[in-house]
Coordinates of C-alpha atoms in Angstrom, one line a residue:
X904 CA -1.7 -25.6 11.7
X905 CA -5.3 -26.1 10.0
X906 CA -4.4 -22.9 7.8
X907 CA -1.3 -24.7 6.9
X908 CA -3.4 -27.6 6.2
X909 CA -6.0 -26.2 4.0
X910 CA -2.9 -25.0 1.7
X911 CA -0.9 -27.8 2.0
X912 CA 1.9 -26.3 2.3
X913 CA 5.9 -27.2 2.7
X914 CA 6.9 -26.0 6.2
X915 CA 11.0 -25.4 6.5
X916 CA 12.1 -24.4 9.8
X917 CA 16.2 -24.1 11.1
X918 CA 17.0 -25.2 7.6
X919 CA 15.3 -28.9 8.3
X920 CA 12.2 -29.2 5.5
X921 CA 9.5 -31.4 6.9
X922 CA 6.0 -32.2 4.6
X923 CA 2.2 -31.4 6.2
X924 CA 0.4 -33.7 3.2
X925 CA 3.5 -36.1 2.2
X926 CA 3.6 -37.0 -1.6
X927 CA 1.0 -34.7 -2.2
X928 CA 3.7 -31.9 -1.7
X929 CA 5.2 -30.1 -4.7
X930 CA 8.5 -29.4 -4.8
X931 CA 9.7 -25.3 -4.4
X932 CA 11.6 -25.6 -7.7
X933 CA 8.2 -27.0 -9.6
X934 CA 7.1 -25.6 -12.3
X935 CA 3.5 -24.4 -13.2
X936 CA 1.4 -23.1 -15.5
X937 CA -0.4 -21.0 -12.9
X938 CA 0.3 -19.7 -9.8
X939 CA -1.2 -22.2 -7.2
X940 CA -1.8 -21.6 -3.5
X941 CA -1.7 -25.4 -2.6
X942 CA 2.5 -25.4 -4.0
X943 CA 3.0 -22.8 -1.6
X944 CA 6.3 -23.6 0.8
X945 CA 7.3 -21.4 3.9
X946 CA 11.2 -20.7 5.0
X947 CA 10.9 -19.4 8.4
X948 CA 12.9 -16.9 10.3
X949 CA 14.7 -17.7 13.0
X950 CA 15.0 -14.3 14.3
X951 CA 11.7 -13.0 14.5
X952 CA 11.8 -8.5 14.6
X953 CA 11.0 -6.8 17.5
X954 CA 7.0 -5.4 16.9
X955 CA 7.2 -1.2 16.7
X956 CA 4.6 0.5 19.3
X957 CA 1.7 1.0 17.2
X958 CA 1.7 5.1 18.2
X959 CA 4.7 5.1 16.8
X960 CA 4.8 3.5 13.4
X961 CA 5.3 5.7 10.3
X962 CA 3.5 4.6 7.0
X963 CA 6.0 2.3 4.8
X964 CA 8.7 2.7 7.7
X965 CA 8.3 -0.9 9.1
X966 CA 8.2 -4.1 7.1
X967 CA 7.0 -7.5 8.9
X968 CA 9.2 -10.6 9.0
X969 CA 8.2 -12.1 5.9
X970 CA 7.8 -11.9 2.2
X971 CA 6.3 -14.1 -0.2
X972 CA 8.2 -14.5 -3.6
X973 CA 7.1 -16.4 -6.8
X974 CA 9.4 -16.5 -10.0
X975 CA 8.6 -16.7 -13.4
X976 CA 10.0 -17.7 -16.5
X977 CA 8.9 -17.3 -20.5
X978 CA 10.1 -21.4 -21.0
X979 CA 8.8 -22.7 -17.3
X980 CA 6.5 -20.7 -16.5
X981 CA 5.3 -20.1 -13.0
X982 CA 7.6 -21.3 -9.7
X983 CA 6.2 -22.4 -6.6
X984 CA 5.5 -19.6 -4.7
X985 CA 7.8 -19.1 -1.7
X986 CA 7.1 -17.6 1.6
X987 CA 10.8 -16.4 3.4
X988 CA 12.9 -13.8 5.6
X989 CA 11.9 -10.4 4.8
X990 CA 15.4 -9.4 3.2
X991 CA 16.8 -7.9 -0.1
X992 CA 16.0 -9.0 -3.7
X993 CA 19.2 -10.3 -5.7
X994 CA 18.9 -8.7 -9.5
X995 CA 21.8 -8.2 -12.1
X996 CA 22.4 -4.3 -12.6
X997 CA 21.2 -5.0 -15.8
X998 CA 18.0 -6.2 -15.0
X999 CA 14.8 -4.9 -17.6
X1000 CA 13.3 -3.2 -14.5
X1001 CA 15.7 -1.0 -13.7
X1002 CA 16.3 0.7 -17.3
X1003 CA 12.4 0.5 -18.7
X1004 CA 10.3 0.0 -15.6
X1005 CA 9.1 -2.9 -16.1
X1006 CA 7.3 -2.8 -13.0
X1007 CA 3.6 -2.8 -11.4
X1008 CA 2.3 -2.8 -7.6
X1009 CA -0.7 -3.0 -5.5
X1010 CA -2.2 -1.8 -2.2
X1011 CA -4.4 -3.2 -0.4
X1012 CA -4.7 -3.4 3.7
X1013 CA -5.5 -5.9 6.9
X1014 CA -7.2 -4.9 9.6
X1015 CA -8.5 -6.4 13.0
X1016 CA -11.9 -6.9 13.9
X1017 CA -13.3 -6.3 17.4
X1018 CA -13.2 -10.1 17.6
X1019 CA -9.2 -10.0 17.1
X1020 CA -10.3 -11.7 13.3
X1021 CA -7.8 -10.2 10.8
X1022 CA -9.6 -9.1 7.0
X1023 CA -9.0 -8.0 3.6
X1024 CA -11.0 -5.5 2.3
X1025 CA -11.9 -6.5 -1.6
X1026 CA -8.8 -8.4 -2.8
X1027 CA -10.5 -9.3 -5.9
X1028 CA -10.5 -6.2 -7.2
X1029 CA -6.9 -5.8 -6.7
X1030 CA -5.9 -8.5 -8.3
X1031 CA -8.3 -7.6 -11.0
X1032 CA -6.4 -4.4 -11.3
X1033 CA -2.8 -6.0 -10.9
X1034 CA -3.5 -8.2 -14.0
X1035 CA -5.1 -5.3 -16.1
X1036 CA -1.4 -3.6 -15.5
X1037 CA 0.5 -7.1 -16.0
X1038 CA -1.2 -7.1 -19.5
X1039 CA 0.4 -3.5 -20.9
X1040 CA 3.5 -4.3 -19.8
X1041 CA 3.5 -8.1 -21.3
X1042 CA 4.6 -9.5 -18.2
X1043 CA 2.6 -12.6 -17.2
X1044 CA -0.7 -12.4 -15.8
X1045 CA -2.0 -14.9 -12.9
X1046 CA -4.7 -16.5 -11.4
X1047 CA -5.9 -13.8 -8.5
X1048 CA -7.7 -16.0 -6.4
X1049 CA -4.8 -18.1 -5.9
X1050 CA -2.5 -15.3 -5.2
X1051 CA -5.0 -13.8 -2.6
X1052 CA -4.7 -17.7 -0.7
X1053 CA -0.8 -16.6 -0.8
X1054 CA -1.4 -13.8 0.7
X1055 CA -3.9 -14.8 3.6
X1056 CA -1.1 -17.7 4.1
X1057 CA 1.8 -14.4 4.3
X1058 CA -0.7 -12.4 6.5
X1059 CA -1.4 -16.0 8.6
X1060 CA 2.3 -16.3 9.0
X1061 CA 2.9 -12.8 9.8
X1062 CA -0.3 -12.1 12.3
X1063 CA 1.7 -10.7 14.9
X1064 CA 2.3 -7.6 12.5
X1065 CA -1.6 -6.9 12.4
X1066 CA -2.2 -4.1 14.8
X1067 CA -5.4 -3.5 17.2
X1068 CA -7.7 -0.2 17.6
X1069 CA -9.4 1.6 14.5
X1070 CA -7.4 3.3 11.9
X1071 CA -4.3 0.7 12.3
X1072 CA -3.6 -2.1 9.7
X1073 CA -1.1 -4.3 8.2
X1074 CA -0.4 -2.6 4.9
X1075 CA 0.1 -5.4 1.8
X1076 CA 2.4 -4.5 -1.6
X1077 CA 2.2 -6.9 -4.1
X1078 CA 4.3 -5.9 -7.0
X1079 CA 5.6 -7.7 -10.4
X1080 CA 8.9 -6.8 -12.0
X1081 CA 10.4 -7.5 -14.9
X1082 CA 14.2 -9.9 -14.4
X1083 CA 15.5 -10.7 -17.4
X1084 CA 19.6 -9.8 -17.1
X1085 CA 20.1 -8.2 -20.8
X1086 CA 19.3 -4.6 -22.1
X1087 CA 16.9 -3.6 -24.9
X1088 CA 13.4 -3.0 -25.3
X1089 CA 11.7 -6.2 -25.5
X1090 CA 9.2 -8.4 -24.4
X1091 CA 11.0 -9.8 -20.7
X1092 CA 11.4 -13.6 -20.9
X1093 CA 11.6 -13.7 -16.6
X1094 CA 9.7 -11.9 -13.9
X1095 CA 9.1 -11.6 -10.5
X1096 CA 5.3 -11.0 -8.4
X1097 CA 6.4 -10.5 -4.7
X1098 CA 4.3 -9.2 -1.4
X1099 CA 5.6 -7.6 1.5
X1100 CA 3.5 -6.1 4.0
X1101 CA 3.8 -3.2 6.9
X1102 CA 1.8 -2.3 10.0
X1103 CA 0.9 1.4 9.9
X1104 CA -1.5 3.8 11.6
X1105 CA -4.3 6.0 10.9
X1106 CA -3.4 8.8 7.9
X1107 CA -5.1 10.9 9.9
X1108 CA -3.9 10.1 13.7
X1109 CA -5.5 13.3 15.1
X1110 CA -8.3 12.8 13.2
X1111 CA -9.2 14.9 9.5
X1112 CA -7.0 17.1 8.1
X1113 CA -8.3 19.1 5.5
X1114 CA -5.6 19.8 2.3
X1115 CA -5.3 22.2 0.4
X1116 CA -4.4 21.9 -3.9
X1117 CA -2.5 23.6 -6.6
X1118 CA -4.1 22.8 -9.9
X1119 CA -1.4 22.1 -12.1
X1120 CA -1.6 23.5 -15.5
X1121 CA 1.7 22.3 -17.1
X1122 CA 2.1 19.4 -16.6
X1123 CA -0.4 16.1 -16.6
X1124 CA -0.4 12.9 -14.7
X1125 CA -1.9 10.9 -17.5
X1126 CA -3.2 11.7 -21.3
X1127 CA -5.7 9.5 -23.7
X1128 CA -3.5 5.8 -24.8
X1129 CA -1.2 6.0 -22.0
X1130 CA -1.4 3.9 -18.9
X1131 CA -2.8 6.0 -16.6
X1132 CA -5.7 3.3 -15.6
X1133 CA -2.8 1.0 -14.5
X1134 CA -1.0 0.5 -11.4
X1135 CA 2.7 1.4 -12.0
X1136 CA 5.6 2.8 -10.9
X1137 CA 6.2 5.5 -13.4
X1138 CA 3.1 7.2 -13.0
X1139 CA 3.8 7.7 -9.7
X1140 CA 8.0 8.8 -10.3
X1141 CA 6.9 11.6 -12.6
X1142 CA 4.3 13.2 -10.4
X1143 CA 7.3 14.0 -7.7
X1144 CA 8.5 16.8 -9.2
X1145 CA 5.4 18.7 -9.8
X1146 CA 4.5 17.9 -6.2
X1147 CA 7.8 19.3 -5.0
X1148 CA 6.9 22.6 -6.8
X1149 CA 2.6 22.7 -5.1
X1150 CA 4.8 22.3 -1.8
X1151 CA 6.9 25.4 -2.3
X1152 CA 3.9 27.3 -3.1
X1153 CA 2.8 26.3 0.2
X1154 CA -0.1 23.6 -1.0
X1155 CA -0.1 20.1 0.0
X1156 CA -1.4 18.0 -3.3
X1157 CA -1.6 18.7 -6.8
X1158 CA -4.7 18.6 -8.3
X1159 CA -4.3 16.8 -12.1
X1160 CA -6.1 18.5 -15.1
X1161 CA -6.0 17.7 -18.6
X1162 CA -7.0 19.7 -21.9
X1163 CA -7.4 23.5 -22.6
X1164 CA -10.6 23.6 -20.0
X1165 CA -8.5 21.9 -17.2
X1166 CA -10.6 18.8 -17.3
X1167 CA -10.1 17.7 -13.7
X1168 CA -8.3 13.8 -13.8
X1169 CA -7.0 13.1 -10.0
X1170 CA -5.8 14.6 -6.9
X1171 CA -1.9 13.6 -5.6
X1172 CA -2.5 9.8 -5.8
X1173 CA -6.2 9.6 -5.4
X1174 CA -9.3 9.3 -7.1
X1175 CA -11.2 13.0 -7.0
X1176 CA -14.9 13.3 -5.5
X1177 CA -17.1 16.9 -6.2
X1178 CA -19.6 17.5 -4.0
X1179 CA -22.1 20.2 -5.4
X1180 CA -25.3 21.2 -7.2
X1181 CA -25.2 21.0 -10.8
X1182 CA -25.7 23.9 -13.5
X1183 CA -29.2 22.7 -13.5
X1184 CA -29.5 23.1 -9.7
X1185 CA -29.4 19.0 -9.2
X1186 CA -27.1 17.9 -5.7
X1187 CA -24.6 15.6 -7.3
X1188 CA -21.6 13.3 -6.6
X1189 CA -19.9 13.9 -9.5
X1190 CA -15.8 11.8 -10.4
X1191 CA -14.2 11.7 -13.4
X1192 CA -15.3 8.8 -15.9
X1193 CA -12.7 5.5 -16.1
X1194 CA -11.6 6.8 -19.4
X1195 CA -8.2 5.1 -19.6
X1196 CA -6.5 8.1 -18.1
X1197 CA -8.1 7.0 -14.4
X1198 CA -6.9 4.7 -12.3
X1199 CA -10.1 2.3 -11.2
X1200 CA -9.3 2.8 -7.7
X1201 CA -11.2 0.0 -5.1
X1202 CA -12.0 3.0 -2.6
X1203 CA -13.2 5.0 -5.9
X1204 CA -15.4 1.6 -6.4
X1205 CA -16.7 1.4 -3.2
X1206 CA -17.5 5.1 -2.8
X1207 CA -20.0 5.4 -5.7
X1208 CA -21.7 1.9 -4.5
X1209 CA -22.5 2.8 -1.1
X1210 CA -23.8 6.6 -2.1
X1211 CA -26.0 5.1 -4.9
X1212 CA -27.2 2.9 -2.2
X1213 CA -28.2 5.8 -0.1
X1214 CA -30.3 7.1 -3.2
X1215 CA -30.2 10.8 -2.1
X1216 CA -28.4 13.0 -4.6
X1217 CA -27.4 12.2 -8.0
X1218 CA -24.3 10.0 -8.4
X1219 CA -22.4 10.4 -11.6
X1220 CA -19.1 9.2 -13.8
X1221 CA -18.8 12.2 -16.2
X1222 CA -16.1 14.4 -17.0
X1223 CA -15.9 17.8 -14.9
X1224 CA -13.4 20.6 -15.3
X1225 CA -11.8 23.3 -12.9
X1226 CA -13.7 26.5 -14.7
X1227 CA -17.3 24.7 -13.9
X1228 CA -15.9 24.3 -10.5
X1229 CA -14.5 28.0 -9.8
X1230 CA -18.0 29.2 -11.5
X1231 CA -19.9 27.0 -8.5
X1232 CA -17.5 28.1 -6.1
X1233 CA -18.1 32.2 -6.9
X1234 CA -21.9 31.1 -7.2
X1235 CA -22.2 29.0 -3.7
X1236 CA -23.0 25.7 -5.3
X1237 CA -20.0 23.8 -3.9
X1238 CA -20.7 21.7 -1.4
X1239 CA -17.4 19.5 -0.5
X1240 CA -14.4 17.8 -2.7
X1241 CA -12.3 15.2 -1.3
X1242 CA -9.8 12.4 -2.5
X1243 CA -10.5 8.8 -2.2
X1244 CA -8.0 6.0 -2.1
X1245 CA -6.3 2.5 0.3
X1246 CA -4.0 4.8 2.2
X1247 CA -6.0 7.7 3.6
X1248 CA -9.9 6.2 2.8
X1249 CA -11.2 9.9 1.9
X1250 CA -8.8 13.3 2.3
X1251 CA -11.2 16.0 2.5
X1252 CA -10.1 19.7 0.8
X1253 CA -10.4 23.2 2.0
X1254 CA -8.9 25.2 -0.8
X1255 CA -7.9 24.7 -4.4
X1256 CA -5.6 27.3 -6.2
X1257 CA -6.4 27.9 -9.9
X1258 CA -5.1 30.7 -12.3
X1259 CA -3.9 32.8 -9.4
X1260 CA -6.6 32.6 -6.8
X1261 CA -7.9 30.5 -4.2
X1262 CA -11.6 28.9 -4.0
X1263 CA -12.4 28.2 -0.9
X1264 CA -13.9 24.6 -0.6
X1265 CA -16.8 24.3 2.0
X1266 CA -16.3 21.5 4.8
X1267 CA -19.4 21.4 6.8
X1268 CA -21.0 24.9 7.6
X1269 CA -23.0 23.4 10.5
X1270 CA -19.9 22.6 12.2
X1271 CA -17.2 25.0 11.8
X1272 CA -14.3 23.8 13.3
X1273 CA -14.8 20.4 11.2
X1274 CA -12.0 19.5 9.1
X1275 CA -14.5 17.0 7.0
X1276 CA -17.8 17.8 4.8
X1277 CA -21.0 15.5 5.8
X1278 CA -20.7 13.2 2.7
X1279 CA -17.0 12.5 3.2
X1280 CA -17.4 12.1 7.1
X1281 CA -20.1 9.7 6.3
X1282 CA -18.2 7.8 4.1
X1283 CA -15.3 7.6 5.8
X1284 CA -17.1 6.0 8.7
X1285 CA -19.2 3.7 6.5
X1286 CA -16.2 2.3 4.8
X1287 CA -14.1 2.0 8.1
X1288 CA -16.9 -0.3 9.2
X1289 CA -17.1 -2.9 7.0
X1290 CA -13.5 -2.9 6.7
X1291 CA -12.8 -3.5 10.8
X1292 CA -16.0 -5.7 10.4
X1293 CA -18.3 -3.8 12.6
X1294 CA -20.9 -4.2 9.6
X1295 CA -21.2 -7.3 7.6
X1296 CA -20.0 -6.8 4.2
X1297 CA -19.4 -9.2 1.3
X1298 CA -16.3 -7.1 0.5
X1299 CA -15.1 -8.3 3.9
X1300 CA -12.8 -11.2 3.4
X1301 CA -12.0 -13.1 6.6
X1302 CA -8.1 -14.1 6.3
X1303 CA -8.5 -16.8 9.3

């Protein structure tokens, strides 16, 4: 009840709506100029889901009981936000987001301290991100601290959802779409920001699993102008196909490259991470630079923080391509590469395939049968512990 409190929120349960703070309630049909946390009212089910054994949840398979919902309009601006039954959207077929994708999303995760405490690992920057991707599309933007106190209110209501043990969380999908009912290219006059969230379990349940890449050479995930340093959809619909084809050729990911020297960009849906030493013999962590073809991904973020931290090798934001890494990989200078993002923390590789041959990617030569390299092992658990709270961390947001 005190979280309740603290929000002030409108509590509806069985269809009878009863107020926590009285007068000082606003009603669900006010409107706002900014989304605000304190407006927030809650319709409850009444038929709470049955929780799915954690060993056997499948990523984006099972959704929670809950969603919270806040509309938008160009002449009323922002709704009270609304926290409901988990259940379908109701759009008209012609509906912008379905013929121009008008559409953005997040990703961000809860997990479950040793204490049974449930946290968010860097919100901020998602919401940071979310609006940076609002902006290009001309949908509205928000006020992210606000929708973050929705969202610890969704992940309060829905607590139950939050698994226990390391490597399981309460996966959270904000995502804005564009809802104006009339066809044509055009600014959208109504939207819609809604968050749903689903427990899953570790990427990697049996623990690392080394992957293996096809460079792609025909086609590219993002170019210079385009919106490939935002969060949407269509980024992510057009890299299906490619994938398909890395998958038939018997690799797991595509590796993303750009440009005549096959400028490396990203790998599948992650942010890409060289290992190596250098053409002038220097051991460097090396990503591509946020150039506007990058997505600024949080896990990207918090990589390069914690290995400046450690102040041992070189840490750099510079543009890389695939012939400077087949030339370290013939001359023994590569140490590891691995992918970085919410879903899997870091995806180590073994083997990238590039103008008809296979480079071997070390992992860790002092432990063969290792499916990780050293840096990525290390960060992998360093990351893992803040986010379960096992080390104190201001990017560890308590939700309670």
């Amino acid at each position: 009840m005190t979280s309740l409190l603290r929000l002030g929120v409108g509590l509806i349960r069985g269809g009878q709506r009863g107020t926590l703070l009285g007068a000082r309630m606003l009603h669900a049909s006010s409107r706002l100029d900014d989304i605000r946390a304190a407006a927030l009212q809650k319709t409850l089910t009444t038929a709470p889901k049955a929780l799915v054994a954690k060993e056997k949840l499948v990523f984006g398979h099972t959704f929670s009981d809950h969603m919270l919902t806040v509309e938008w309009t160009a002449k009323g601006g922002w709704e009270a936000p609304q926290i409901k039954e988990y259940g379908p959207l109701s759009l008209d077929p012609s509906c912008s987001v379905f013929h121009y994708a008008f559409e953005c999303f997040e990703g961000l995760k809860a997990y479950r301290d040793a204490q049974g405490k449930v946290r968010l690992f860097r919100p901020d920057m998602n919401m940071e991100r979310m609006n940076h991707s609002v902006e290009r599309l001309h949908l509205p933007q928000f006020d992210g601290e606000q929708v973050i106190e929705c969202i610890k209110e969704l992940v309060r209501t829905d607590e139950r959802w939050v698994p226990e043990g390391r490597g399981y969380s309460l996966y959270i999908r904000p995502t804005v779409i564009a809802t104006e009912n009339t066809l044509g290219v055009h600014r959208a006059n109504s939207a819609l920001l809604y968050v749903i969230t689903s427990p899953c379990g570790p990427y990697f349940p049996t623990g690392f699993k080394a992957v293996s890449l096809y460079c792609d050479e025909t086609n590219v995930r993002a170019w210079p102008g385009g919106v490939g340093n935002r969060k949407m959809g269509a980024n992510y619909a057009a890299s299906v196909g490619p994938q398909v084809e890395a998958e038939k050729k018997g690799y797991q990911q595509v590796l993303w490259t750009i440009g005549e020297d096959s400028e490396l960009m990203e790998v599948g849906t992650m942010n890409l991470f060289v290992h190596w030493r250098n053409e002038a013999g220097e051991e460097e962590l090396v990503t591509p630079p946020l150039d506007g073809t990058i997505l600024p991904g949080v896990t990207r973020d918090s990589v390069l923080e914690l290995a400046r931290g450690w102040g041992e090798f070189k840490v750099s934001e510079r543009k890389i391509n695939m012939k400077q890494i087949a030339r370290a990989s013939d001359e023994g200078r590569l140490l590891e590469i691995f992918g970085a993002g919410t879903a899997c923390v870091v995806t180590p590789v073994n083997r990238i395939h590039f103008k008809g041959k296979d480079y071997v990617v070390p992992l860790d030569p002092a432990h063969p049968e290792s499916q990780a390299g050293p840096v990525a092992g290390r960060i992998y658990k360093a990351l893992m512990d803040i986010q379960y709270g096992d080390v104190p961390s201001k990017w560890s947001v308590l939700v309670d």
